[in-house]
Structures are given as C-alpha cells and as structure tokens.
Short mmCIF file of C-alpha atoms in Angstrom, two decimals:
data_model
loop_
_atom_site.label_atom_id
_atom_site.label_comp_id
_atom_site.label_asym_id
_atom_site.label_seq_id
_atom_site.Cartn_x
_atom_site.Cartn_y
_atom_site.Cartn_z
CA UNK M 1 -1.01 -13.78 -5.66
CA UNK M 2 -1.53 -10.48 -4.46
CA UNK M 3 0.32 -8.28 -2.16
CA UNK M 4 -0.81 -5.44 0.21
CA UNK M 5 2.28 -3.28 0.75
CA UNK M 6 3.48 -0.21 2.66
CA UNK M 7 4.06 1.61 5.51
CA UNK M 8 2.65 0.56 9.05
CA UNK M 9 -0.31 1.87 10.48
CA UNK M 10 -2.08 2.92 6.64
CA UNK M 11 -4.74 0.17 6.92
CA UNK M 12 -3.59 -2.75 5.20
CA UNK M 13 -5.11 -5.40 6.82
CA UNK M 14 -8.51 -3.56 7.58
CA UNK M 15 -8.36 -3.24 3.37
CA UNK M 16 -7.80 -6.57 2.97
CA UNK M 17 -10.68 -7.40 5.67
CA UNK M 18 -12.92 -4.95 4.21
CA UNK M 19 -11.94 -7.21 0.43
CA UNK M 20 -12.05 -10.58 1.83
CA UNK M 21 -14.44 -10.49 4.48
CA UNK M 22 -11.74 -12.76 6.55
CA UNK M 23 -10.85 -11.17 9.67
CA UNK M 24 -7.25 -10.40 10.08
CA UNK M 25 -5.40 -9.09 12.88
CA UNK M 26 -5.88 -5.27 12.42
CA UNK M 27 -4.91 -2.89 15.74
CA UNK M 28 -4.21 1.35 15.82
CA UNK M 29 -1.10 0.95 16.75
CA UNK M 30 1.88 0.78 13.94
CA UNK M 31 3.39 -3.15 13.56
CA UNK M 32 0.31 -5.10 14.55
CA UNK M 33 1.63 -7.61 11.49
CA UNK M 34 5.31 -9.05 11.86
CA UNK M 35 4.88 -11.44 9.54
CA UNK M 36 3.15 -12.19 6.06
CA UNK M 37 0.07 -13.33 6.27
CA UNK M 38 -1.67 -15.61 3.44
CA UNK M 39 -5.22 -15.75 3.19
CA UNK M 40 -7.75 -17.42 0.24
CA UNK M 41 -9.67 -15.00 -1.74
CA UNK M 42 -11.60 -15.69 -5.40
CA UNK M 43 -9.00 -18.82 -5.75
CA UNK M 44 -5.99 -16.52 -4.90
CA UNK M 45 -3.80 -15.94 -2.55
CA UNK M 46 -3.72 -12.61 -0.86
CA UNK M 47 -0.81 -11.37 1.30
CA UNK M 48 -0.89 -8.95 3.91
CA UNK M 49 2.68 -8.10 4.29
CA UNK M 50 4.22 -6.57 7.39
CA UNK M 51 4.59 -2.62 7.31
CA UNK M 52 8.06 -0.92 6.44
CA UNK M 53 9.28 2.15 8.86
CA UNK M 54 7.97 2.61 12.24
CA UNK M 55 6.37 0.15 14.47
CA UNK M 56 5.45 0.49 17.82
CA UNK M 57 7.54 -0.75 20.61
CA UNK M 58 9.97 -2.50 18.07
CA UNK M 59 13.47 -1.81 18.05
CA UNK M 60 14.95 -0.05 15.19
CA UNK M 61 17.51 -2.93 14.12
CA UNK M 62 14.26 -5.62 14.03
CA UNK M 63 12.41 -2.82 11.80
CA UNK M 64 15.10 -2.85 9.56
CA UNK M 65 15.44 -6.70 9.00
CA UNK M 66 11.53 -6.57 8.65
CA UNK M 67 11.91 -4.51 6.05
CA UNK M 68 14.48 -6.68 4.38
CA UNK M 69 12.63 -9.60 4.95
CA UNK M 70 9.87 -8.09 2.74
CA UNK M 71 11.55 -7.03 0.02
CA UNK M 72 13.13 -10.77 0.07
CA UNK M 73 9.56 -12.06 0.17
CA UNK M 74 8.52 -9.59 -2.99
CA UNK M 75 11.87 -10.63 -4.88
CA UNK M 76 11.14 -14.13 -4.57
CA UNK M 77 7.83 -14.29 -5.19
CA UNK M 78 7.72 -11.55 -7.98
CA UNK M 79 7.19 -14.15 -10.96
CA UNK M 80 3.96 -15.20 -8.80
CA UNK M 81 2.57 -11.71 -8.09
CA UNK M 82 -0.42 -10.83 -10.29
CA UNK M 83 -0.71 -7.48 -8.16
CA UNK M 84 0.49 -5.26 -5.34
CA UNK M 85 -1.96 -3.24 -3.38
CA UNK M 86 0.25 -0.33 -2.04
CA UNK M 87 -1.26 1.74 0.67
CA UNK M 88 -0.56 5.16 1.65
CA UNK M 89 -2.26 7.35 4.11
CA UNK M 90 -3.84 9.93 2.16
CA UNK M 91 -3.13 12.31 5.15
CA UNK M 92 -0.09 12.15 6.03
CA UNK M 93 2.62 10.58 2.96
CA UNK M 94 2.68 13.96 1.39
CA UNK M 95 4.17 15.34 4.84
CA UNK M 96 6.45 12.02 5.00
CA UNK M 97 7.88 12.32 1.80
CA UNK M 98 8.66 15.79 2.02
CA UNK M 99 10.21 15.16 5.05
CA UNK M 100 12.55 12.16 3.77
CA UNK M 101 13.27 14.79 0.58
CA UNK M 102 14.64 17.27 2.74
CA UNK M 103 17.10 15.20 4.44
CA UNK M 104 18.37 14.33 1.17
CA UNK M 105 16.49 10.34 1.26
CA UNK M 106 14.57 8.95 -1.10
CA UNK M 107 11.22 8.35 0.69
CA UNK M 108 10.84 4.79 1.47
CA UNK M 109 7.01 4.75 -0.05
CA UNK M 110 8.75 6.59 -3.24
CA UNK M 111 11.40 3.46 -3.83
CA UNK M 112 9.13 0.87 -2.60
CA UNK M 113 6.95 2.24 -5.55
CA UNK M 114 9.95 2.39 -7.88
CA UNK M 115 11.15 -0.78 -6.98
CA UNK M 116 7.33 -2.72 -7.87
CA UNK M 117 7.80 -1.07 -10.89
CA UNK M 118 11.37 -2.51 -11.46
CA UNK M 119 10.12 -6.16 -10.88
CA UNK M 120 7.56 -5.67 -13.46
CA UNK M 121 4.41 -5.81 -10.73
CA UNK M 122 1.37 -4.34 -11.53
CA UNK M 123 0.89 -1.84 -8.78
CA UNK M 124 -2.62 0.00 -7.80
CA UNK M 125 -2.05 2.84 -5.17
CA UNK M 126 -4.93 2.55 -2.66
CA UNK M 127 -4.78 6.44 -1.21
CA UNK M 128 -6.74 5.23 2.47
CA UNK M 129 -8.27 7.45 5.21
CA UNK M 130 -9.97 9.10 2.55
CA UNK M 131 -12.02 10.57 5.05
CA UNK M 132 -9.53 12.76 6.63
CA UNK M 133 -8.09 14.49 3.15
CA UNK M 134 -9.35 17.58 2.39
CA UNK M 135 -8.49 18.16 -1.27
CA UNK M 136 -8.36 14.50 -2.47
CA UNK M 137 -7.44 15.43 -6.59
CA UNK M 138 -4.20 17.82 -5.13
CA UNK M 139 -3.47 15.28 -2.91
CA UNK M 140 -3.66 12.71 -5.42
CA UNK M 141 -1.70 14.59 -7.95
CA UNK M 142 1.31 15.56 -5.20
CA UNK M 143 1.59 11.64 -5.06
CA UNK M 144 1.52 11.24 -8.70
CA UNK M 145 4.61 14.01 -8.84
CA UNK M 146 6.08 12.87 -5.94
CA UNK M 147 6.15 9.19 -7.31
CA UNK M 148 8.18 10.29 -9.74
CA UNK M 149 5.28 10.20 -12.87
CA UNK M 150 4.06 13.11 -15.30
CA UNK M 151 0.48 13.41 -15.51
CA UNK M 152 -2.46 14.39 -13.37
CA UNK M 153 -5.36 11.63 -11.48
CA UNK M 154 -6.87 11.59 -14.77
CA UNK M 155 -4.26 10.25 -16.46
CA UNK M 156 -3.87 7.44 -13.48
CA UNK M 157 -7.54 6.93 -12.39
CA UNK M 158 -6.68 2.94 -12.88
CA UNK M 159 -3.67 3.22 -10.09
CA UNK M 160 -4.19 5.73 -7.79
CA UNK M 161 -7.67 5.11 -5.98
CA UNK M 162 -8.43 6.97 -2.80
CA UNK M 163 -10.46 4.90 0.26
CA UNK M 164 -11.82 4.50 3.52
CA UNK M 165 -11.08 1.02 4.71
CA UNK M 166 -12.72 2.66 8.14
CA UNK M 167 -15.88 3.71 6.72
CA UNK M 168 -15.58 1.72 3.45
CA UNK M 169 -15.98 5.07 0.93
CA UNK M 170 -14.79 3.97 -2.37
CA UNK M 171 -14.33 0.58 -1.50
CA UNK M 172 -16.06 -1.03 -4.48
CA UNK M 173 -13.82 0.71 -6.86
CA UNK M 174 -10.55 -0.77 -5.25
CA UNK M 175 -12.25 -3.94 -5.39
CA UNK M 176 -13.61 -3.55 -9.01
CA UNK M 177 -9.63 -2.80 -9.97
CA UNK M 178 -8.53 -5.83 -7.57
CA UNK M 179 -10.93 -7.66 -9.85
CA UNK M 180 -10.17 -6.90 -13.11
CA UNK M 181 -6.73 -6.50 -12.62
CA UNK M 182 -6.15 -10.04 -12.09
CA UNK M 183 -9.37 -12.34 -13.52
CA UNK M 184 -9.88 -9.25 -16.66
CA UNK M 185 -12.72 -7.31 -17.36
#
C-alpha cells in the first residue's frame, strides 16, 4: 500500500491523478477528501488520505477527529504500508512551520513526519507547486532543517523531491521513486 499524506489543499489527489491516471475528486478549496480513498495502481493499493489542519467550511471539532481518524488509519495499517507520499506546499510550509514554532507547537507537517518515521514507513517528501518557489534548493534545505535532519538536498535527493502536480514539472522523478521504492530498481 501506499499513502499520500498531509496537509489539505497541497495537491494530493491531483498527485495521485497525475500517478495513476484515475481521476479522483480533486477541488481548490481545502477538505475536498473526508475520507480515504483506495484506488488500484501497478497491483497496489494507493490511498489518498484526507488532509490534516484546515478545511473549508468544516468545523474545527470534525477537523480534529479527521485528523485522528488518520493517524488511526496509518497505525493500523502501518505493517501494510510499503510507502507514504507526504506532500507539502513548497510555498507556503516554510511560513507554516515557522508560524506553529513561534507559538511554541510542534508543526503538525514536522510530527506527522516524525511520527512516519516512528512506525518505520518509508517516507518520500513530494515538495508540490514547484512552480511558485523561487529558490527551490533553500527551500528544500529549510525543510530538511526544519524536519528535524542534518544535511543539505544532496544528501536527501531520494526523499525530498520538488513537483508540479498542476503543470506536471518533475513528475517522472516522483514516479521513478514511487517505483523503485516499492517494486526495486
């Protein structure tokens, strides 16, 4: 199995589209998916999981027991996870973190990193809307820092791999990792 993971509105399901080729519901506004969704790819399954944080029109207390509700999925299913996709807007999670940091939070992309890592999951970090990030490499290495790991993109070339799920830039690398990540080289 393989998981896409993170926050709403970073292009999860338009990456998984842009993989698959199956058409998933994908919107602009945050919380389009509620719900896991399971689709067949190359004799796997692939899960588009709901978004964590804000979603529009959703009350904060349903946000929250989405959120739960995905970690429970990830816990459960963690012996069956080959790989999670986590997505991050290239854009904006530098700004978000930093935020979360100064109120004295760990940053919800930060744990939900951490915690992949805990359970043993292979994680790639697909860096999307590659096409609004000016300095991708200092971007890249802020979330490398900020992720709590020592090192610079070189050293993490295999994890963290910027996209555009919009225009598809990059694309075939993400895909290439996908591949060999869980069939091998």
């Amino acid at each position: 199995m393989i998981i896409f993971a993170g926050r709403s509105n970073v292009g999860k399901s338009t990456l998984i589209f842009r993989l698959t080729g199956k058409d998933v519901k994908r919107g602009k506004r945050p919380g389009v998916t509620r719900k896991p969704v399971e689709i067949n790819w190359r004799g796997r399954k692939v899960v588009d999981l709901p978004g964590f944080g804000f979603m529009s029109g959703v009350p904060k207390a349903k946000q929250e027991r989405i959120k739960t509700e995905i970690v429970r999925f990830i816990e459960e299913n963690a012996k069956d996870i080959e790989l999670a996709v986590l997505v991050v807007d290239g854009k904006s999670a530098i700004e978000i973190i930093e935020r979360w940091e100064k109120r004295g939070e760990i940053p919800i992309d930060v744990e939900f990193f951490q915690f992949l890592r805990e359970l043993g999951i292979p994680t790639i970090v697909a860096v999307n809307k590659l096409d609004k990030v000016r300095n991708v490499g200092a971007t890249i290495n802020r979330l490398i820092e900020k992720f709590g790991l020592s090192g610079t993109w070189e050293d993490y070339r295999d994890t963290f791999i910027p996209v555009s799920a919009k225009f598809g830039t990059n694309f075939e690398e993400l895909r290439r990792r996908i591949i060999e990540s869980t069939e091998g080289p």
